[in-house]
Coordinates of C-alpha atoms in Angstrom, one line a residue:
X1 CA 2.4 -6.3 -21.4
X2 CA 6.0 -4.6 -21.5
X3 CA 6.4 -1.8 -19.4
X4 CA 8.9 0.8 -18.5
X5 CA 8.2 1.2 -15.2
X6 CA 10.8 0.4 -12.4
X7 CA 9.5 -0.1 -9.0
X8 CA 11.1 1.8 -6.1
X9 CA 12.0 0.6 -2.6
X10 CA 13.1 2.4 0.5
X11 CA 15.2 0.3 2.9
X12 CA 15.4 1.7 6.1
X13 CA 17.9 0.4 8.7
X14 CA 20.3 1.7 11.5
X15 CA 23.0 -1.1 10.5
X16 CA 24.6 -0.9 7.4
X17 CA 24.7 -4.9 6.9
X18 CA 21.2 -4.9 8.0
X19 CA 20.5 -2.7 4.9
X20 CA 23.4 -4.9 2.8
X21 CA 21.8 -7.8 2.1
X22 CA 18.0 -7.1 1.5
X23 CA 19.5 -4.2 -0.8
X24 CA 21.4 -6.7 -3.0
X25 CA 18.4 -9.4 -2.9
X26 CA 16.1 -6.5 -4.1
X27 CA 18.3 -5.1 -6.8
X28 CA 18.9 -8.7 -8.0
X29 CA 15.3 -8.9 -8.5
X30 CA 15.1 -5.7 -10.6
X31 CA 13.9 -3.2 -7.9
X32 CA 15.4 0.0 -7.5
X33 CA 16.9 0.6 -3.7
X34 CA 16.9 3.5 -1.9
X35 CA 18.2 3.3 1.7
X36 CA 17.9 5.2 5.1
X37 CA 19.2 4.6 8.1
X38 CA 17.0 6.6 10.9
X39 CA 13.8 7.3 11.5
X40 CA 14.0 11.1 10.4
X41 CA 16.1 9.9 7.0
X42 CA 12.9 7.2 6.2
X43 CA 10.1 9.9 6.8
X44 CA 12.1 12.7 5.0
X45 CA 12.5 10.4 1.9
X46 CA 9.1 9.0 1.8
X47 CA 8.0 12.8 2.2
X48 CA 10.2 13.2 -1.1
X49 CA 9.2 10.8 -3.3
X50 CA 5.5 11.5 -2.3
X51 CA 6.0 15.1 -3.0
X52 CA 7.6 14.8 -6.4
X53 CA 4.7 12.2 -7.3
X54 CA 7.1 8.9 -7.6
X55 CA 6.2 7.7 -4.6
X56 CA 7.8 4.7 -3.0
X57 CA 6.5 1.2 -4.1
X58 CA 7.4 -0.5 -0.6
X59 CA 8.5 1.3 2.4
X60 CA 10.7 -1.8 4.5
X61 CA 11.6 -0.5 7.9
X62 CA 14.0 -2.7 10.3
X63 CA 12.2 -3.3 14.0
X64 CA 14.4 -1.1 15.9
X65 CA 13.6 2.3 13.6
X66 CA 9.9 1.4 13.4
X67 CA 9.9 1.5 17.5
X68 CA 11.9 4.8 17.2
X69 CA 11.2 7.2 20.2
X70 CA 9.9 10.0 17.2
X71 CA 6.7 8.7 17.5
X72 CA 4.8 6.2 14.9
X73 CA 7.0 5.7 12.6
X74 CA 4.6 3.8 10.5
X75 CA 1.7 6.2 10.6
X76 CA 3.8 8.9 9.4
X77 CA 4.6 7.2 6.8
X78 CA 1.0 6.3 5.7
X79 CA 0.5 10.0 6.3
X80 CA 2.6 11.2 3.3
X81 CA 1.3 8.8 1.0
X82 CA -1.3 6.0 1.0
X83 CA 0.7 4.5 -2.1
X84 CA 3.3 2.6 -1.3
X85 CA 3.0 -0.6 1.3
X86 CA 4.8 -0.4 4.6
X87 CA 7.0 -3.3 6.0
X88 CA 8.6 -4.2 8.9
X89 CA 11.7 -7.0 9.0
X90 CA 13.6 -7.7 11.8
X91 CA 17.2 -9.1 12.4
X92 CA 20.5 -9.6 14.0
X93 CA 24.1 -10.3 13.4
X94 CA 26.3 -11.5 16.8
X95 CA 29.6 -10.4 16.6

């Protein structure tokens, strides 16, 4: 079955490389990426997408943002749509 369809990903990270990488894998792979890279950013563009009925496929939050002081980062998100699947990964780069 051939289909049209695209499916969407929001990659939230505070570190640009941290958002680098999985963003080229994913594209590579036929996704398209959306990024954020705070806590207020990933809830505003999940609050989008849901709003405009294109929700995100997979929400993929770094650690550090999903532990943000705002609150539950996670259950906010399931809040504005119970559509897309939420992910947490987890890195770092020494300098």
């Amino acid at each position: 079955m051939k289909t049209d369809y695209k499916r969407t990903v929001l990659l939230a990270d505070e570190e640009p490389f941290g958002r680098l990488g999985p963003s080229l894998v994913l594209r590579k792979a036929g996704y398209d990426v959306a990024s954020a890279c705070s806590a207020t950013e990933t809830l505003e563009s999940a609050a989008s997408a849901a709003a405009a009925g294109e929700p995100f496929d997979l929400v993929l939050v770094d650690l550090q943002i999903a532990a943000d002081p705002l609150g539950d980062l996670i259950g906010r998100l399931r809040k504005h749509s119970r559509h897309h699947a939420v992910g947490i990964m987890s890195g770092s780069i020494d300098n």
